[in-house]
CSV table of C-alpha atoms and ligand atoms in Angstrom, one decimal:
chain,number,residue,atom,x,y,z
B,1,MET,CA,104.6,111.1,92.4
B,2,PRO,CA,103.9,110.0,88.8
B,3,ASP,CA,102.4,112.7,86.6
B,4,LEU,CA,99.2,111.3,85.2
B,5,SER,CA,97.8,114.6,83.9
B,6,GLY,CA,96.2,114.2,80.5
B,7,LYS,CA,95.6,110.5,81.1
B,8,VAL,CA,92.2,108.8,81.3
B,9,ALA,CA,91.7,105.8,83.5
B,10,ILE,CA,89.1,103.2,84.3
B,11,VAL,CA,89.2,101.6,87.8
B,12,THR,CA,86.9,98.7,88.6
B,13,GLY,CA,85.8,97.9,92.1
B,14,CYS,CA,86.0,101.6,92.9
B,15,ALA,CA,83.6,101.6,95.8
B,16,SER,CA,85.9,100.1,98.4
B,17,GLY,CA,89.3,99.2,99.5
B,18,ILE,CA,92.2,99.1,97.0
B,19,GLY,CA,89.9,100.4,94.2
B,20,ALA,CA,88.7,103.4,96.1
B,21,ALA,CA,92.3,104.2,97.1
B,22,THR,CA,93.4,103.8,93.5
B,23,VAL,CA,90.7,106.3,92.3
B,24,ARG,CA,91.9,108.8,94.9
B,25,ARG,CA,95.5,108.3,94.0
B,26,LEU,CA,95.1,108.5,90.2
B,27,ARG,CA,92.9,111.7,90.6
B,28,ALA,CA,95.6,113.1,92.9
B,29,ASP,CA,98.2,112.3,90.2
B,30,GLY,CA,96.2,114.2,87.6
B,31,ALA,CA,94.2,111.5,85.7
B,32,GLU,CA,90.6,111.7,84.7
B,33,VAL,CA,88.9,108.6,86.1
B,34,LEU,CA,85.9,106.5,85.4
B,35,GLY,CA,85.3,104.3,88.5
B,36,THR,CA,83.0,101.3,88.2
B,37,ASP,CA,81.4,99.0,90.7
B,38,LEU,CA,78.3,96.9,91.5
B,39,ASP,CA,77.8,99.0,94.6
B,40,VAL,CA,76.2,102.2,93.2
B,41,ALA,CA,75.8,104.1,96.4
B,42,ARG,CA,79.4,103.8,97.6
B,43,GLY,CA,80.9,103.9,94.2
B,44,GLN,CA,79.0,107.1,93.2
B,45,ALA,CA,79.8,108.8,96.5
B,46,LEU,CA,83.5,108.1,96.2
B,47,CYS,CA,83.7,109.3,92.6
B,48,ASP,CA,81.6,112.4,93.5
B,49,GLU,CA,84.0,113.2,96.3
B,50,VAL,CA,87.2,113.1,94.2
B,51,GLY,CA,85.7,114.5,90.9
B,52,ALA,CA,85.7,111.2,89.0
B,53,ARG,CA,82.8,109.7,86.9
B,54,PHE,CA,81.0,106.6,88.0
B,55,ALA,CA,79.3,103.8,86.1
B,56,VAL,CA,77.6,100.7,87.5
B,57,GLN,CA,79.2,97.6,86.2
B,58,ASP,CA,79.4,93.9,86.9
B,59,VAL,CA,82.8,93.1,85.5
B,60,SER,CA,81.8,89.5,84.7
B,61,ASP,CA,79.2,90.8,82.2
B,62,ARG,CA,81.4,90.7,79.2
B,63,ALA,CA,78.8,92.3,76.9
B,64,LEU,CA,78.9,95.4,79.1
B,65,TRP,CA,82.7,96.0,78.8
B,66,PRO,CA,82.7,97.8,75.4
B,67,HIS,CA,80.1,100.1,76.7
B,68,ILE,CA,82.1,100.9,79.8
B,69,VAL,CA,85.2,101.7,77.8
B,70,GLY,CA,83.0,103.7,75.4
B,71,GLN,CA,81.7,105.8,78.3
B,72,ALA,CA,85.3,106.8,79.2
B,73,VAL,CA,86.3,107.5,75.6
B,74,GLU,CA,83.1,109.5,75.0
B,75,ALA,CA,83.6,111.5,78.2
B,76,PHE,CA,87.4,112.1,78.0
B,77,GLY,CA,88.4,111.4,74.4
B,78,ARG,CA,90.7,108.5,75.0
B,79,LEU,CA,91.6,105.6,77.3
B,80,ASP,CA,95.2,105.3,78.7
B,81,ILE,CA,94.8,103.2,81.9
B,82,LEU,CA,92.8,100.2,83.0
B,83,VAL,CA,93.0,98.9,86.5
B,84,ASN,CA,91.3,95.5,86.7
B,85,ASN,CA,90.8,95.6,90.5
B,86,ALA,CA,87.3,94.3,91.2
B,87,GLY,CA,87.4,90.9,92.9
B,88,MET,CA,85.7,88.6,95.3
B,89,VAL,CA,86.4,85.5,97.4
B,90,SER,CA,84.4,82.3,97.2
B,91,GLY,CA,85.2,80.9,100.6
B,92,ALA,CA,85.4,77.1,99.9
B,93,GLY,CA,88.2,74.6,99.8
B,94,ILE,CA,88.2,71.8,97.3
B,95,GLY,CA,86.2,69.3,99.4
B,96,ASP,CA,84.1,71.7,101.5
B,97,LEU,CA,80.8,71.8,99.6
B,98,ASP,CA,78.6,69.5,97.7
B,99,ASP,CA,78.9,69.4,93.9
B,100,GLU,CA,76.2,71.9,93.2
B,101,ALA,CA,77.4,74.5,95.7
B,102,MET,CA,81.1,74.0,94.8
B,103,PHE,CA,80.7,74.5,91.1
B,104,ALA,CA,78.4,77.4,91.6
B,105,ALA,CA,81.0,79.1,93.8
B,106,TRP,CA,83.8,78.2,91.4
B,107,ASP,CA,82.0,79.5,88.3
B,108,LYS,CA,81.1,82.8,90.1
B,109,VAL,CA,84.6,83.6,91.4
B,110,LEU,CA,86.3,82.7,88.1
B,111,SER,CA,83.8,84.8,86.1
B,112,VAL,CA,84.5,87.9,88.2
B,113,ASN,CA,88.2,87.6,89.0
B,114,LEU,CA,89.5,86.0,85.8
B,115,THR,CA,86.9,86.4,83.0
B,116,GLY,CA,86.1,89.9,84.1
B,117,THR,CA,89.8,90.8,84.0
B,118,MET,CA,90.3,89.2,80.6
B,119,ALA,CA,87.2,90.9,79.2
B,120,GLY,CA,88.5,94.2,80.5
B,121,CYS,CA,91.9,93.7,78.9
B,122,ARG,CA,90.2,93.0,75.5
B,123,ALA,CA,87.9,96.0,75.6
B,124,ALA,CA,90.6,98.3,76.8
B,125,ILE,CA,93.1,97.2,74.1
B,126,ALA,CA,90.5,97.8,71.4
B,127,ALA,CA,90.1,101.4,72.7
B,128,MET,CA,93.8,102.1,73.3
B,129,ARG,CA,94.6,101.0,69.8
B,130,THR,CA,92.6,104.0,68.5
B,131,ASN,CA,94.0,106.6,70.9
B,132,PRO,CA,94.8,109.9,69.2
B,133,GLY,CA,98.5,109.9,68.7
B,134,GLY,CA,98.8,106.1,68.4
B,135,ALA,CA,98.2,102.9,70.3
B,136,LYS,CA,99.4,103.4,73.8
B,137,GLY,CA,98.2,102.4,77.2
B,138,ALA,CA,98.8,100.7,80.5
B,139,ILE,CA,96.8,97.8,82.1
B,140,VAL,CA,97.3,96.9,85.7
B,141,ASN,CA,95.7,93.6,86.9
B,142,ILE,CA,95.3,92.9,90.5
B,143,ALA,CA,96.3,89.4,91.7
B,144,SER,CA,97.1,88.3,95.2
B,145,THR,CA,99.7,86.5,97.2
B,146,THR,CA,97.3,83.6,97.2
B,147,ALA,CA,98.4,83.2,93.6
B,148,ILE,CA,101.9,82.3,95.1
B,149,ALA,CA,100.9,80.6,98.4
B,150,PRO,CA,97.3,79.6,98.0
B,151,LEU,CA,94.6,79.4,100.6
B,152,PRO,CA,93.4,75.8,101.3
B,153,THR,CA,90.2,77.4,102.4
B,154,ASP,CA,89.5,79.1,99.0
B,155,VAL,CA,90.5,77.1,95.9
B,156,GLY,CA,88.5,79.3,93.5
B,157,TYR,CA,90.0,82.6,94.7
B,158,SER,CA,93.5,81.2,94.8
B,159,ALA,CA,93.2,79.6,91.3
B,160,SER,CA,91.6,82.7,89.8
B,161,LYS,CA,94.4,84.9,91.1
B,162,GLY,CA,97.1,82.5,89.8
B,163,ALA,CA,95.5,82.7,86.4
B,164,VAL,CA,95.5,86.5,86.5
B,165,ARG,CA,99.3,86.4,86.8
B,166,VAL,CA,99.6,84.3,83.6
B,167,LEU,CA,96.8,86.3,81.8
B,168,SER,CA,98.8,89.5,82.3
B,169,LYS,CA,101.9,88.1,80.8
B,170,SER,CA,100.0,86.7,77.8
B,171,VAL,CA,98.3,90.1,77.2
B,172,ALA,CA,101.7,91.9,77.6
B,173,THR,CA,103.5,89.8,75.1
B,174,TRP,CA,100.6,89.8,72.6
B,175,CYS,CA,100.6,93.6,72.7
B,176,ALA,CA,104.4,93.8,72.3
B,177,GLN,CA,104.5,91.3,69.4
B,178,HIS,CA,101.7,93.3,67.7
B,179,GLY,CA,103.8,96.5,67.9
B,180,LEU,CA,101.4,98.1,70.4
B,181,ALA,CA,102.8,100.4,73.1
B,182,ILE,CA,100.3,98.9,75.5
B,183,ARG,CA,101.9,97.5,78.7
B,184,CYS,CA,100.2,95.0,81.0
B,185,ASN,CA,101.5,94.3,84.5
B,186,THR,CA,100.3,92.7,87.7
B,187,VAL,CA,100.2,94.0,91.2
B,188,ILE,CA,100.3,91.3,93.8
B,189,PRO,CA,98.9,92.6,97.1
B,190,GLY,CA,99.4,90.9,100.4
B,191,ALA,CA,97.0,91.3,103.3
B,192,THR,CA,95.4,94.7,103.0
B,193,MET,CA,92.8,96.1,105.3
B,194,THR,CA,89.7,96.2,103.1
B,195,GLY,CA,86.2,94.8,102.8
B,196,ILE,CA,87.4,91.6,101.0
B,197,LEU,CA,89.6,90.7,104.0
B,198,ALA,CA,86.7,91.4,106.4
B,199,ALA,CA,84.6,89.0,104.3
B,200,ALA,CA,87.3,86.4,104.3
B,201,GLU,CA,87.6,86.8,108.1
B,202,VAL,CA,83.9,85.8,108.5
B,203,GLN,CA,84.6,82.6,106.6
B,204,THR,CA,87.9,82.0,108.3
B,205,PRO,CA,87.9,83.5,111.8
B,206,GLY,CA,91.3,84.6,112.9
B,207,LEU,CA,92.5,85.2,109.3
B,208,ILE,CA,93.3,88.9,109.8
B,209,ALA,CA,95.5,88.4,112.8
B,210,ALA,CA,97.2,85.4,111.2
B,211,VAL,CA,97.9,87.2,107.9
B,212,ALA,CA,99.2,90.3,109.6
B,213,LYS,CA,101.9,88.1,111.2
B,214,THR,CA,103.0,86.7,107.8
B,215,SER,CA,104.6,90.1,107.0
B,216,PRO,CA,107.9,90.8,108.8
B,217,LEU,CA,106.5,94.3,109.1
B,218,ASN,CA,103.9,92.6,111.4
B,219,ARG,CA,100.9,94.6,110.0
B,220,LEU,CA,98.4,94.8,107.2
B,221,ALA,CA,98.9,97.1,104.2
B,222,ASP,CA,96.9,100.3,104.0
B,223,PRO,CA,95.1,100.4,100.6
B,224,SER,CA,96.9,103.6,99.7
B,225,GLU,CA,100.2,101.7,99.8
B,226,THR,CA,98.9,99.3,97.1
B,227,ALA,CA,97.5,102.2,95.1
B,228,ALA,CA,100.9,103.8,95.0
B,229,ALA,CA,102.3,100.7,93.1
B,230,ILE,CA,99.4,100.7,90.8
B,231,ALA,CA,99.9,104.4,89.9
B,232,PHE,CA,103.5,103.8,89.2
B,233,LEU,CA,102.8,100.9,86.8
B,234,ALA,CA,100.0,102.9,85.2
B,235,SER,CA,102.4,105.9,84.5
B,236,ASP,CA,105.0,106.6,81.9
B,237,GLU,CA,107.7,106.2,84.6
B,238,CYS,CA,108.3,102.5,83.7
B,239,PRO,CA,108.1,102.1,79.8
B,240,PHE,CA,110.3,98.9,79.9
B,241,MET,CA,108.0,97.2,82.5
B,242,THR,CA,105.5,94.9,80.8
B,243,GLY,CA,104.6,91.4,81.7
B,244,ALA,CA,106.0,92.2,85.1
B,245,GLU,CA,104.8,91.7,88.6
B,246,MET,CA,105.1,93.9,91.6
B,247,LEU,CA,104.6,92.5,95.1
B,248,VAL,CA,103.1,94.8,97.7
B,249,ASP,CA,103.1,92.4,100.6
B,250,GLY,CA,105.4,93.7,103.3
B,251,ALA,CA,107.9,90.9,102.4
B,252,ALA,CA,105.4,88.2,103.3
B,253,MET,CA,106.5,86.1,100.3
B,254,ALA,CA,110.2,86.9,100.9
B,255,ILE,CA,110.6,85.1,104.2
B,256,HIS,CA,110.8,81.4,105.0
B,257,PRO,CA,107.6,80.2,106.8
B,258,GLY,CA,108.2,80.1,110.6
B,259,PHE,CA,110.7,82.9,110.9
C,1,LIG,N1,92.5,93.0,100.7
C,1,LIG,C1,93.4,92.1,100.6
C,1,LIG,O1,94.0,91.6,101.5
C,1,LIG,C2,93.8,91.7,99.2
C,1,LIG,C3,94.9,90.9,99.0
C,1,LIG,C4,95.3,90.5,97.8
C,1,LIG,C5,94.5,90.9,96.7
C,1,LIG,N2,93.4,91.6,96.8
C,1,LIG,C6,92.6,92.0,95.6
C,1,LIG,O2,92.5,93.4,95.5
C,1,LIG,C7,91.3,93.7,94.8
C,1,LIG,C8,90.5,94.7,95.5
C,1,LIG,O3,90.0,94.1,96.7
C,1,LIG,P1,89.8,94.8,98.1
C,1,LIG,O4,90.7,94.2,99.1
C,1,LIG,O5,89.9,96.3,97.9
C,1,LIG,O6,88.3,94.4,98.4
C,1,LIG,P2,86.9,95.2,98.7
C,1,LIG,O7,85.9,94.1,99.0
C,1,LIG,O8,87.1,96.3,99.6
C,1,LIG,O9,86.6,95.8,97.3
C,1,LIG,C9,86.2,95.1,96.1
C,1,LIG,C10,85.3,95.9,95.3
C,1,LIG,O10,84.9,95.2,94.1
C,1,LIG,C11,83.6,95.3,93.9
C,1,LIG,N3,83.1,94.1,93.2
C,1,LIG,C12,83.0,92.8,93.6
C,1,LIG,N4,82.5,92.1,92.6
C,1,LIG,C13,82.3,92.9,91.5
C,1,LIG,C14,81.8,92.7,90.2
C,1,LIG,N5,81.4,91.5,89.8
C,1,LIG,N6,81.8,93.8,89.4
C,1,LIG,C15,82.2,95.0,89.8
C,1,LIG,N7,82.6,95.2,91.0
C,1,LIG,C16,82.7,94.2,91.9
C,1,LIG,C17,82.9,95.3,95.3
C,1,LIG,O11,81.6,95.9,95.3
C,1,LIG,C18,83.9,96.2,96.1
C,1,LIG,O12,83.6,97.5,96.0
C,1,LIG,C19,90.6,92.3,94.6
C,1,LIG,O13,90.9,91.9,93.3
C,1,LIG,C20,91.2,91.4,95.6
C,1,LIG,O14,91.2,90.1,95.2
C,1,LIG,C21,93.0,92.1,98.1
């Protein structure tokens, strides 16, 4: 297990699924954690259970981001890790809705999944630059295999996750070119049994059974399996990994469709 003792992390979307598993994992690995979420009751309960701090946050509220980062620095003295995990689906294909509903759904999912992630990177880098001992840190952004093989039933979600992959590489290379030891990598989960998949199942009945079959392992991931990859990229175990991507998809993207 990576040793994260002495490190301070922010995990967004901590109330559920991969975010909750990541808070548990980073705490188990020794990090101090500030978890954030829109869902105050579940987010606070999870953080209380594992000895993390909690703050309510809508990641798409860009003005709030410096205050969230400030809370972590005020509480723990530094910021080493940001996991941009909060995300949502929009549930509409390109021609499924009228203009008003389509653009409302598009704007919403882009503001949370993409702009929220970008705003988090910006605020975290500003704090990591001032870390005692010098600019150092690790950002892990969460994309999706829909960024590789998109859902026809959700153009906004798929496009936002595709953009997150490129965003991470741009952030990683900017930090490197500016001489900052701040790494930025992307974890690309496949189908993972969490709330977001349950929500997608409501919009697309049969989705869970269908996506389980896309992995040669013939099952969904447990969120703890995704959290393990996040903890590795967040740790000092991989100093030459930046601008990189880690698939946690049970080889779903590794096999020709139909086999
Ligand atoms: N579950 C999967 O199959 C799967 C696959 C690929 C990628 N992902 C990605 O993993 C990440 C975590 O998703 P999950 O599967 O754990 O889903 P989840 O629904 O269980 O958890 C998402 C959390 O994000 C929070 N959230 C949503 N919008 C927010 C906002 N604007 N501000 C703050 N918090 C907000 C929710 O309240 C929830 O607690 C997402 O980015 C998702 O796109 C999930």
